[in-house]
mmCIF file of C-alpha atoms in Angstrom:
data_model
loop_
_atom_site.group_PDB
_atom_site.id
_atom_site.type_symbol
_atom_site.label_atom_id
_atom_site.label_comp_id
_atom_site.label_asym_id
_atom_site.label_seq_id
_atom_site.Cartn_x
_atom_site.Cartn_y
_atom_site.Cartn_z
ATOM 1 C CA UNK H 1 77.675 44.937 26.384
ATOM 2 C CA UNK H 2 78.023 42.584 23.487
ATOM 3 C CA UNK H 3 75.208 42.240 20.903
ATOM 4 C CA UNK H 4 74.342 38.755 22.247
ATOM 5 C CA UNK H 5 73.689 39.998 25.717
ATOM 6 C CA UNK H 6 70.196 39.359 27.107
ATOM 7 C CA UNK H 7 67.544 42.007 26.600
ATOM 8 C CA UNK H 8 65.441 43.121 29.479
ATOM 9 C CA UNK H 9 61.783 41.966 29.285
ATOM 10 C CA UNK H 10 59.133 44.005 31.022
ATOM 11 C CA UNK H 11 56.844 42.228 33.531
ATOM 12 C CA UNK H 12 53.758 43.046 31.352
ATOM 13 C CA UNK H 13 55.279 41.359 28.298
ATOM 14 C CA UNK H 14 56.155 38.306 30.323
ATOM 15 C CA UNK H 15 52.613 38.003 31.620
ATOM 16 C CA UNK H 16 51.142 38.336 28.107
ATOM 17 C CA UNK H 17 53.493 35.676 26.763
ATOM 18 C CA UNK H 18 52.546 33.312 29.560
ATOM 19 C CA UNK H 19 48.826 33.880 28.882
ATOM 20 C CA UNK H 20 49.171 33.011 25.198
ATOM 21 C CA UNK H 21 50.936 29.790 26.012
ATOM 22 C CA UNK H 22 48.238 28.930 28.507
ATOM 23 C CA UNK H 23 45.491 29.666 25.992
ATOM 24 C CA UNK H 24 47.069 27.482 23.321
ATOM 25 C CA UNK H 25 47.318 24.503 25.630
ATOM 26 C CA UNK H 26 44.218 24.988 27.807
ATOM 27 C CA UNK H 27 42.248 22.244 25.973
ATOM 28 C CA UNK H 28 44.807 19.685 26.937
ATOM 29 C CA UNK H 29 44.481 18.035 23.467
ATOM 30 C CA UNK H 30 47.262 17.643 20.919
ATOM 31 C CA UNK H 31 46.821 19.653 17.693
ATOM 32 C CA UNK H 32 44.062 18.228 15.375
ATOM 33 C CA UNK H 33 42.406 16.091 18.059
ATOM 34 C CA UNK H 34 39.183 18.204 18.034
ATOM 35 C CA UNK H 35 38.767 17.590 14.311
ATOM 36 C CA UNK H 36 39.103 13.870 14.964
ATOM 37 C CA UNK H 37 36.525 13.964 17.754
ATOM 38 C CA UNK H 38 34.029 15.810 15.537
ATOM 39 C CA UNK H 39 34.589 13.341 12.709
ATOM 40 C CA UNK H 40 34.067 10.326 14.976
ATOM 41 C CA UNK H 41 30.933 11.962 16.422
ATOM 42 C CA UNK H 42 29.548 12.586 12.938
ATOM 43 C CA UNK H 43 30.209 8.983 11.918
ATOM 44 C CA UNK H 44 28.533 7.782 15.106
ATOM 45 C CA UNK H 45 25.489 9.953 14.458
ATOM 46 C CA UNK H 46 25.201 8.776 10.861
ATOM 47 C CA UNK H 47 25.506 5.154 11.998
ATOM 48 C CA UNK H 48 22.760 5.717 14.574
ATOM 49 C CA UNK H 49 20.564 7.459 12.012
ATOM 50 C CA UNK H 50 21.093 4.664 9.477
ATOM 51 C CA UNK H 51 20.168 2.058 12.067
ATOM 52 C CA UNK H 52 17.093 4.045 13.095
ATOM 53 C CA UNK H 53 15.657 4.113 9.569
ATOM 54 C CA UNK H 54 16.282 0.422 8.868
ATOM 55 C CA UNK H 55 13.232 -1.802 9.415
ATOM 56 C CA UNK H 56 13.773 -5.002 11.393
ATOM 57 C CA UNK H 57 14.083 -8.219 9.372
ATOM 58 C CA UNK H 58 10.811 -9.855 8.407
ATOM 59 C CA UNK H 59 9.558 -12.872 10.347
ATOM 60 C CA UNK H 60 9.237 -15.203 7.381
ATOM 61 C CA UNK H 61 6.692 -18.005 7.668
ATOM 62 C CA UNK H 62 7.944 -21.588 7.727
ATOM 63 C CA UNK H 63 11.564 -20.564 8.300
ATOM 64 C CA UNK H 64 14.020 -21.072 11.150
ATOM 65 C CA UNK H 65 12.485 -19.325 14.185
ATOM 66 C CA UNK H 66 9.760 -18.137 11.823
ATOM 67 C CA UNK H 67 5.976 -18.301 11.915
ATOM 68 C CA UNK H 68 3.803 -21.387 11.361
ATOM 69 C CA UNK H 69 1.953 -21.948 8.091
ATOM 70 C CA UNK H 70 -1.760 -22.673 8.428
ATOM 71 C CA UNK H 71 -2.996 -21.893 4.897
ATOM 72 C CA UNK H 72 -2.496 -23.684 1.591
ATOM 73 C CA UNK H 73 0.277 -22.014 -0.407
ATOM 74 C CA UNK H 74 1.749 -22.154 -3.880
ATOM 75 C CA UNK H 75 5.420 -21.707 -4.706
ATOM 76 C CA UNK H 76 6.092 -18.991 -7.261
ATOM 77 C CA UNK H 77 8.770 -19.044 -9.933
ATOM 78 C CA UNK H 78 11.090 -16.824 -7.903
ATOM 79 C CA UNK H 79 10.862 -19.130 -4.876
ATOM 80 C CA UNK H 80 8.398 -17.070 -2.843
ATOM 81 C CA UNK H 81 5.236 -18.602 -1.408
ATOM 82 C CA UNK H 82 1.716 -17.246 -1.798
ATOM 83 C CA UNK H 83 -0.983 -18.226 0.719
ATOM 84 C CA UNK H 84 -4.596 -18.423 -0.435
ATOM 85 C CA UNK H 85 -8.137 -19.218 0.694
ATOM 86 C CA UNK H 86 -10.984 -20.678 -1.375
ATOM 87 C CA UNK H 87 -14.670 -19.717 -1.149
ATOM 88 C CA UNK H 88 -17.866 -20.917 -2.805
ATOM 89 C CA UNK H 89 -18.428 -24.002 -4.914
ATOM 90 C CA UNK H 90 -15.515 -26.374 -5.638
ATOM 91 C CA UNK H 91 -13.316 -24.890 -8.352
ATOM 92 C CA UNK H 92 -13.635 -27.922 -10.610
ATOM 93 C CA UNK H 93 -17.428 -27.444 -10.644
ATOM 94 C CA UNK H 94 -17.459 -23.648 -10.827
ATOM 95 C CA UNK H 95 -18.902 -21.812 -13.793
ATOM 96 C CA UNK H 96 -17.307 -18.483 -12.880
ATOM 97 C CA UNK H 97 -13.939 -18.092 -11.167
ATOM 98 C CA UNK H 98 -12.879 -14.890 -9.425
ATOM 99 C CA UNK H 99 -9.554 -13.810 -7.901
ATOM 100 C CA UNK H 100 -10.104 -11.346 -5.074
ATOM 101 C CA UNK H 101 -7.396 -8.800 -4.124
ATOM 102 C CA UNK H 102 -7.536 -7.420 -0.571
ATOM 103 C CA UNK H 103 -6.732 -3.873 0.520
ATOM 104 C CA UNK H 104 -4.116 -2.350 2.804
ATOM 105 C CA UNK H 105 -3.682 -3.806 6.304
ATOM 106 C CA UNK H 106 -5.788 -6.849 5.381
ATOM 107 C CA UNK H 107 -5.271 -10.448 4.337
ATOM 108 C CA UNK H 108 -6.863 -13.422 2.557
ATOM 109 C CA UNK H 109 -9.611 -13.629 5.190
ATOM 110 C CA UNK H 110 -10.812 -10.110 4.340
ATOM 111 C CA UNK H 111 -12.473 -11.071 1.063
ATOM 112 C CA UNK H 112 -15.576 -8.914 1.404
ATOM 113 C CA UNK H 113 -17.209 -10.034 -1.849
ATOM 114 C CA UNK H 114 -16.945 -13.622 -0.593
ATOM 115 C CA UNK H 115 -17.737 -13.148 3.102
ATOM 116 C CA UNK H 116 -20.697 -10.817 2.442
ATOM 117 C CA UNK H 117 -22.061 -12.629 -0.622
ATOM 118 C CA UNK H 118 -25.297 -14.530 -0.049
ATOM 119 C CA UNK H 119 -24.781 -18.319 0.000
ATOM 120 C CA UNK H 120 -27.655 -18.700 -2.460
ATOM 121 C CA UNK H 121 -25.826 -16.609 -5.049
ATOM 122 C CA UNK H 122 -22.734 -18.794 -4.806
ATOM 123 C CA UNK H 123 -24.855 -21.789 -5.715
ATOM 124 C CA UNK H 124 -27.104 -20.017 -8.211
ATOM 125 C CA UNK H 125 -24.215 -18.704 -10.309
ATOM 126 C CA UNK H 126 -21.748 -21.504 -9.624
ATOM 127 C CA UNK H 127 -19.220 -19.070 -8.157
ATOM 128 C CA UNK H 128 -15.718 -19.852 -6.978
ATOM 129 C CA UNK H 129 -13.638 -17.092 -5.355
ATOM 130 C CA UNK H 130 -10.009 -17.361 -4.298
ATOM 131 C CA UNK H 131 -8.459 -14.690 -2.088
ATOM 132 C CA UNK H 132 -4.759 -14.563 -1.283
ATOM 133 C CA UNK H 133 -2.320 -12.829 1.037
ATOM 134 C CA UNK H 134 -0.480 -10.226 -0.974
ATOM 135 C CA UNK H 135 3.318 -10.248 -0.501
ATOM 136 C CA UNK H 136 4.350 -9.565 3.109
ATOM 137 C CA UNK H 137 0.843 -10.025 4.506
ATOM 138 C CA UNK H 138 -0.438 -13.026 6.431
ATOM 139 C CA UNK H 139 1.459 -16.102 5.305
ATOM 140 C CA UNK H 140 2.731 -14.936 1.899
ATOM 141 C CA UNK H 141 6.453 -14.246 1.656
ATOM 142 C CA UNK H 142 7.507 -10.595 1.277
ATOM 143 C CA UNK H 143 8.660 -9.438 -2.132
ATOM 144 C CA UNK H 144 11.709 -7.145 -1.755
ATOM 145 C CA UNK H 145 11.590 -6.484 -5.519
ATOM 146 C CA UNK H 146 7.935 -5.498 -5.700
ATOM 147 C CA UNK H 147 6.934 -3.387 -8.715
ATOM 148 C CA UNK H 148 3.702 -2.256 -10.335
ATOM 149 C CA UNK H 149 3.877 -5.461 -12.397
ATOM 150 C CA UNK H 150 4.941 -8.101 -9.878
ATOM 151 C CA UNK H 151 1.656 -8.673 -8.039
ATOM 152 C CA UNK H 152 -0.230 -8.976 -11.331
ATOM 153 C CA UNK H 153 2.194 -11.737 -12.302
ATOM 154 C CA UNK H 154 1.657 -13.361 -8.883
ATOM 155 C CA UNK H 155 -2.078 -13.422 -9.641
ATOM 156 C CA UNK H 156 -1.448 -15.055 -13.014
ATOM 157 C CA UNK H 157 0.723 -17.737 -11.408
ATOM 158 C CA UNK H 158 -1.909 -18.353 -8.732
ATOM 159 C CA UNK H 159 -4.584 -18.786 -11.407
ATOM 160 C CA UNK H 160 -2.391 -21.149 -13.407
ATOM 161 C CA UNK H 161 -1.378 -23.332 -10.485
ATOM 162 C CA UNK H 162 -4.997 -23.571 -9.320
ATOM 163 C CA UNK H 163 -6.041 -24.321 -12.918
ATOM 164 C CA UNK H 164 -8.628 -21.541 -13.142
ATOM 165 C CA UNK H 165 -8.562 -21.665 -16.913
ATOM 166 C CA UNK H 166 -7.421 -19.347 -19.680
ATOM 167 C CA UNK H 167 -9.608 -16.496 -18.380
ATOM 168 C CA UNK H 168 -10.818 -15.476 -14.935
ATOM 169 C CA UNK H 169 -12.391 -12.474 -13.214
ATOM 170 C CA UNK H 170 -10.560 -10.171 -10.815
ATOM 171 C CA UNK H 171 -12.024 -7.956 -8.074
ATOM 172 C CA UNK H 172 -9.989 -5.632 -5.864
ATOM 173 C CA UNK H 173 -10.999 -3.442 -2.946
ATOM 174 C CA UNK H 174 -9.223 -0.192 -1.928
ATOM 175 C CA UNK H 175 -5.486 -0.701 -2.487
ATOM 176 C CA UNK H 176 -6.427 -4.064 -3.983
ATOM 177 C CA UNK H 177 -8.456 -2.102 -6.513
ATOM 178 C CA UNK H 178 -5.326 -0.183 -7.431
ATOM 179 C CA UNK H 179 -3.688 -3.534 -8.197
ATOM 180 C CA UNK H 180 -6.555 -4.373 -10.541
ATOM 181 C CA UNK H 181 -5.264 -1.521 -12.734
ATOM 182 C CA UNK H 182 -1.984 -3.448 -13.023
ATOM 183 C CA UNK H 183 -3.910 -6.546 -14.084
ATOM 184 C CA UNK H 184 -5.638 -4.519 -16.799
ATOM 185 C CA UNK H 185 -2.212 -3.342 -17.944
ATOM 186 C CA UNK H 186 -0.243 -6.576 -17.820
ATOM 187 C CA UNK H 187 -2.886 -9.359 -17.938
ATOM 188 C CA UNK H 188 -5.719 -8.152 -20.199
ATOM 189 C CA UNK H 189 -5.533 -11.393 -22.210
ATOM 190 C CA UNK H 190 -6.260 -13.433 -19.074
ATOM 191 C CA UNK H 191 -9.265 -11.471 -17.833
ATOM 192 C CA UNK H 192 -12.927 -12.265 -18.351
ATOM 193 C CA UNK H 193 -13.877 -9.075 -16.502
ATOM 194 C CA UNK H 194 -12.699 -6.807 -13.691
ATOM 195 C CA UNK H 195 -14.119 -4.767 -10.830
ATOM 196 C CA UNK H 196 -12.391 -2.004 -8.878
ATOM 197 C CA UNK H 197 -14.025 -1.114 -5.559
ATOM 198 C CA UNK H 198 -13.028 2.307 -4.141
ATOM 199 C CA UNK H 199 -9.539 1.908 -5.620
ATOM 200 C CA UNK H 200 -6.692 3.963 -4.143
ATOM 201 C CA UNK H 201 -5.465 6.708 -6.489
ATOM 202 C CA UNK H 202 -1.806 7.659 -6.850
ATOM 203 C CA UNK H 203 -1.615 11.473 -6.856
ATOM 204 C CA UNK H 204 1.413 11.313 -9.156
ATOM 205 C CA UNK H 205 -0.187 9.359 -12.022
ATOM 206 C CA UNK H 206 0.273 11.238 -15.263
ATOM 207 C CA UNK H 207 -2.920 12.553 -16.801
ATOM 208 C CA UNK H 208 -4.493 13.679 -13.533
ATOM 209 C CA UNK H 209 -5.049 17.480 -13.520
ATOM 210 C CA UNK H 210 -2.902 19.269 -10.946
ATOM 211 C CA UNK H 211 -5.802 21.374 -9.676
ATOM 212 C CA UNK H 212 -7.826 18.207 -9.055
ATOM 213 C CA UNK H 213 -5.034 16.322 -7.251
ATOM 214 C CA UNK H 214 -4.140 19.405 -5.190
ATOM 215 C CA UNK H 215 -7.723 19.827 -4.077
ATOM 216 C CA UNK H 216 -7.982 16.167 -3.105
ATOM 217 C CA UNK H 217 -4.547 16.135 -1.486
ATOM 218 C CA UNK H 218 -4.683 19.330 0.559
ATOM 219 C CA UNK H 219 -8.384 19.646 1.355
ATOM 220 C CA UNK H 220 -9.350 16.004 1.594
ATOM 221 C CA UNK H 221 -6.545 14.312 3.525
ATOM 222 C CA UNK H 222 -5.653 15.288 7.122
ATOM 223 C CA UNK H 223 -2.211 16.969 7.415
ATOM 224 C CA UNK H 224 -0.695 13.925 9.124
ATOM 225 C CA UNK H 225 -1.524 11.777 6.105
ATOM 226 C CA UNK H 226 -0.325 14.414 3.662
ATOM 227 C CA UNK H 227 3.133 14.179 5.197
ATOM 228 C CA UNK H 228 3.117 10.379 5.334
ATOM 229 C CA UNK H 229 2.126 10.182 1.660
ATOM 230 C CA UNK H 230 4.886 12.669 0.735
ATOM 231 C CA UNK H 231 7.438 10.495 2.515
ATOM 232 C CA UNK H 232 6.207 7.345 0.747
ATOM 233 C CA UNK H 233 6.655 9.040 -2.635
ATOM 234 C CA UNK H 234 9.750 11.204 -2.206
ATOM 235 C CA UNK H 235 11.684 9.408 0.549
ATOM 236 C CA UNK H 236 10.510 5.774 0.747
ATOM 237 C CA UNK H 237 13.715 4.855 2.592
ATOM 238 C CA UNK H 238 12.361 6.909 5.530
ATOM 239 C CA UNK H 239 8.998 5.135 5.710
ATOM 240 C CA UNK H 240 9.794 2.831 8.615
ATOM 241 C CA UNK H 241 11.346 5.601 10.712
ATOM 242 C CA UNK H 242 8.556 8.086 9.913
ATOM 243 C CA UNK H 243 5.830 5.694 10.993
ATOM 244 C CA UNK H 244 7.541 4.423 14.155
ATOM 245 C CA UNK H 245 9.214 7.552 15.636
ATOM 246 C CA UNK H 246 7.451 9.673 18.272
ATOM 247 C CA UNK H 247 7.954 13.198 16.918
ATOM 248 C CA UNK H 248 5.638 13.226 13.887
ATOM 249 C CA UNK H 249 2.277 11.468 13.497
ATOM 250 C CA UNK H 250 2.284 8.340 11.295
ATOM 251 C CA UNK H 251 -0.284 7.604 8.601
ATOM 252 C CA UNK H 252 -3.828 7.065 9.870
ATOM 253 C CA UNK H 253 -3.903 3.551 8.393
ATOM 254 C CA UNK H 254 -0.861 2.549 10.454
ATOM 255 C CA UNK H 255 -2.488 3.581 13.738
ATOM 256 C CA UNK H 256 -6.080 2.740 12.827
ATOM 257 C CA UNK H 257 -7.120 6.367 13.321
ATOM 258 C CA UNK H 258 -10.942 6.559 13.007
ATOM 259 C CA UNK H 259 -10.743 10.053 11.488
ATOM 260 C CA UNK H 260 -10.695 8.445 8.034
ATOM 261 C CA UNK H 261 -14.029 6.730 8.644
ATOM 262 C CA UNK H 262 -17.299 8.388 7.685
ATOM 263 C CA UNK H 263 -20.448 8.224 9.771
ATOM 264 C CA UNK H 264 -21.739 5.372 7.610
ATOM 265 C CA UNK H 265 -18.419 3.538 8.034
ATOM 266 C CA UNK H 266 -18.675 3.825 11.824
ATOM 267 C CA UNK H 267 -22.097 2.213 11.668
ATOM 268 C CA UNK H 268 -20.508 -0.795 9.960
ATOM 269 C CA UNK H 269 -17.850 -1.312 12.648
ATOM 270 C CA UNK H 270 -19.853 -4.094 14.396
ATOM 271 C CA UNK H 271 -19.824 -6.077 11.130
ATOM 272 C CA UNK H 272 -16.023 -5.871 11.123
ATOM 273 C CA UNK H 273 -15.718 -7.390 14.589
ATOM 274 C CA UNK H 274 -15.039 -10.815 13.084
ATOM 275 C CA UNK H 275 -11.670 -9.499 11.874
ATOM 276 C CA UNK H 276 -10.455 -9.917 15.451
ATOM 277 C CA UNK H 277 -10.033 -13.630 14.808
ATOM 278 C CA UNK H 278 -7.292 -13.075 12.243
ATOM 279 C CA UNK H 279 -6.142 -9.497 12.851
ATOM 280 C CA UNK H 280 -2.837 -10.649 14.359
ATOM 281 C CA UNK H 281 -1.975 -12.490 11.128
ATOM 282 C CA UNK H 282 -2.140 -9.390 8.947
ATOM 283 C CA UNK H 283 1.123 -7.762 10.129
ATOM 284 C CA UNK H 284 2.735 -10.806 11.708
ATOM 285 C CA UNK H 285 5.752 -10.746 9.374
ATOM 286 C CA UNK H 286 6.428 -7.093 10.127
ATOM 287 C CA UNK H 287 4.920 -3.640 9.712
ATOM 288 C CA UNK H 288 7.369 -2.656 7.003
ATOM 289 C CA UNK H 289 6.975 -5.653 4.659
ATOM 290 C CA UNK H 290 3.190 -5.386 4.837
ATOM 291 C CA UNK H 291 1.537 -2.007 5.406
ATOM 292 C CA UNK H 292 4.489 0.323 4.791
ATOM 293 C CA UNK H 293 5.800 -1.341 1.652
ATOM 294 C CA UNK H 294 2.203 -1.391 0.441
ATOM 295 C CA UNK H 295 1.965 2.373 0.911
ATOM 296 C CA UNK H 296 5.252 2.899 -0.920
ATOM 297 C CA UNK H 297 3.849 0.869 -3.806
ATOM 298 C CA UNK H 298 0.558 2.784 -3.790
ATOM 299 C CA UNK H 299 2.120 6.246 -4.018
ATOM 300 C CA UNK H 300 5.475 5.464 -5.623
ATOM 301 C CA UNK H 301 6.662 5.897 -9.189
ATOM 302 C CA UNK H 302 4.755 3.633 -11.577
ATOM 303 C CA UNK H 303 5.797 2.612 -15.068
ATOM 304 C CA UNK H 304 2.357 3.530 -16.402
ATOM 305 C CA UNK H 305 -0.740 5.509 -15.569
ATOM 306 C CA UNK H 306 -4.237 3.971 -15.682
ATOM 307 C CA UNK H 307 -5.315 6.938 -17.766
ATOM 308 C CA UNK H 308 -3.104 5.572 -20.566
ATOM 309 C CA UNK H 309 -4.860 2.191 -20.695
ATOM 310 C CA UNK H 310 -6.803 0.953 -23.709
ATOM 311 C CA UNK H 311 -10.071 -0.947 -23.528
ATOM 312 C CA UNK H 312 -9.143 -4.556 -22.684
ATOM 313 C CA UNK H 313 -12.452 -5.763 -24.130
ATOM 314 C CA UNK H 314 -12.907 -4.000 -27.492
ATOM 315 C CA UNK H 315 -15.069 -6.924 -28.638
ATOM 316 C CA UNK H 316 -17.359 -6.566 -25.588
ATOM 317 C CA UNK H 317 -16.341 -10.018 -24.362
ATOM 318 C CA UNK H 318 -16.011 -8.594 -20.849
ATOM 319 C CA UNK H 319 -16.405 -5.385 -18.896
ATOM 320 C CA UNK H 320 -14.612 -3.255 -16.306
ATOM 321 C CA UNK H 321 -16.617 -1.782 -13.440
ATOM 322 C CA UNK H 322 -15.522 0.874 -10.947
ATOM 323 C CA UNK H 323 -17.567 1.342 -7.784
ATOM 324 C CA UNK H 324 -17.203 4.258 -5.389
ATOM 325 C CA UNK H 325 -19.171 6.274 -2.856
ATOM 326 C CA UNK H 326 -19.461 10.023 -2.487
ATOM 327 C CA UNK H 327 -18.645 10.125 1.259
ATOM 328 C CA UNK H 328 -15.411 8.141 1.184
ATOM 329 C CA UNK H 329 -12.955 9.854 3.572
ATOM 330 C CA UNK H 330 -10.037 7.599 2.653
ATOM 331 C CA UNK H 331 -10.027 7.744 -1.157
ATOM 332 C CA UNK H 332 -11.334 10.900 -2.883
ATOM 333 C CA UNK H 333 -14.224 9.981 -5.158
ATOM 334 C CA UNK H 334 -13.465 13.031 -7.338
ATOM 335 C CA UNK H 335 -10.282 11.393 -8.628
ATOM 336 C CA UNK H 336 -11.902 8.081 -9.556
ATOM 337 C CA UNK H 337 -14.818 9.940 -11.116
ATOM 338 C CA UNK H 338 -12.380 11.836 -13.332
ATOM 339 C CA UNK H 339 -10.496 8.670 -14.328
ATOM 340 C CA UNK H 340 -13.766 6.981 -15.317
ATOM 341 C CA UNK H 341 -14.728 10.014 -17.411
ATOM 342 C CA UNK H 342 -11.452 9.799 -19.324
ATOM 343 C CA UNK H 343 -11.858 6.060 -19.946
ATOM 344 C CA UNK H 344 -15.319 5.685 -21.524
ATOM 345 C CA UNK H 345 -15.082 1.891 -21.449
ATOM 346 C CA UNK H 346 -15.200 1.995 -17.620
ATOM 347 C CA UNK H 347 -18.663 1.370 -16.166
ATOM 348 C CA UNK H 348 -18.736 3.816 -13.250
ATOM 349 C CA UNK H 349 -21.095 3.375 -10.295
ATOM 350 C CA UNK H 350 -21.194 5.979 -7.503
ATOM 351 C CA UNK H 351 -23.262 5.254 -4.408
ATOM 352 C CA UNK H 352 -24.617 8.313 -2.546
ATOM 353 C CA UNK H 353 -24.212 8.773 1.207
ATOM 354 C CA UNK H 354 -21.893 5.861 1.787
ATOM 355 C CA UNK H 355 -18.289 5.620 3.032
ATOM 356 C CA UNK H 356 -15.203 3.638 2.115
ATOM 357 C CA UNK H 357 -16.485 0.407 3.650
ATOM 358 C CA UNK H 358 -19.714 0.314 1.627
ATOM 359 C CA UNK H 359 -19.101 -3.252 0.283
ATOM 360 C CA UNK H 360 -19.892 -4.480 3.817
ATOM 361 C CA UNK H 361 -23.407 -3.065 3.670
ATOM 362 C CA UNK H 362 -26.172 -5.635 3.268
ATOM 363 C CA UNK H 363 -26.764 -6.677 -0.321
ATOM 364 C CA UNK H 364 -23.973 -4.601 -1.897
ATOM 365 C CA UNK H 365 -21.636 -7.560 -2.498
ATOM 366 C CA UNK H 366 -24.426 -9.387 -4.350
ATOM 367 C CA UNK H 367 -24.997 -6.377 -6.609
ATOM 368 C CA UNK H 368 -21.286 -5.934 -7.350
ATOM 369 C CA UNK H 369 -20.728 -9.587 -8.248
ATOM 370 C CA UNK H 370 -23.909 -9.983 -10.284
ATOM 371 C CA UNK H 371 -23.108 -6.806 -12.237
ATOM 372 C CA UNK H 372 -19.652 -8.152 -13.083
ATOM 373 C CA UNK H 373 -20.800 -11.645 -14.042
ATOM 374 C CA UNK H 374 -24.210 -11.018 -15.594
ATOM 375 C CA UNK H 375 -24.017 -7.398 -16.707
ATOM 376 C CA UNK H 376 -25.786 -4.296 -15.486
ATOM 377 C CA UNK H 377 -29.212 -5.198 -16.899
ATOM 378 C CA UNK H 378 -29.369 -8.582 -15.171
ATOM 379 C CA UNK H 379 -27.966 -7.421 -11.811
#
């Protein structure tokens, strides 16, 4: 036969050849289609994940389909609005004027030094107190560009528009106390005196000993809050997802978990019942723009540390007081005690056997305000 004649193929070879062809085409997809499917699936997953971590838009007050405004407000230089509430004697007749800064998950109505202060003391001292909704709370517009300086500047604008004078006092409770540090940094020339009540401490402030922060962080906070605080510092873009998903527990403050309340705090719960009248206002613009952004601010990266501050009153024209209790389960007293030791111009007061909510105890607000205004000897 000629060279081009057909070669005989064994039945086994034919079957093997047929199997290979079947294996190559068993998926029924053209070459490269699986890569395309995987790529589209990955893009879809990333899109879903991105959507899941994005907080919903805020429900801005006095906007189209927004919330009603019931409080007086000022308009700030950047166009935002700040809602406020006045307490005590009329401001034009007041001898002493105080700006009160509320804590996390609170609003202008939660001005403990005003609501718990005896009416007689308002009149006796000629006291005027203004509380305000911090950005994103109540009826104050959110501040998407919030920094460790911005709320201090909001306070200065509030004081100027209300004509509180060249100097005024500032008092802050819990996370509001942390904001008082920013006032001492950026507004010392405007302050007549300042009081920090159980102020939140940022574990990442420079100057705090690692052994002290580790002890407070790992042995003081419940594990659920340790993780939530880590997220607020290292991955703030995950804060909304972390505190709204169902797999991991959110921060105790978000859920109102009573585990952060001491026995003495639990005894004060009946006094807090009046908050029910305005509780819905606190987060009405959204969880993220209020509580969660607040937490990011509290434990985020600051441009300064309070331990670097200089005495704002070297001429003794005013004083700074820091009040804490030794059974506070929300803010470790050991950290504030250390800060006060490093800043000798801080007047530190530690109350034994009390919890985080000690300003609500009978008579405490009077003592705090009188100490700030009149000095320790007269209080």
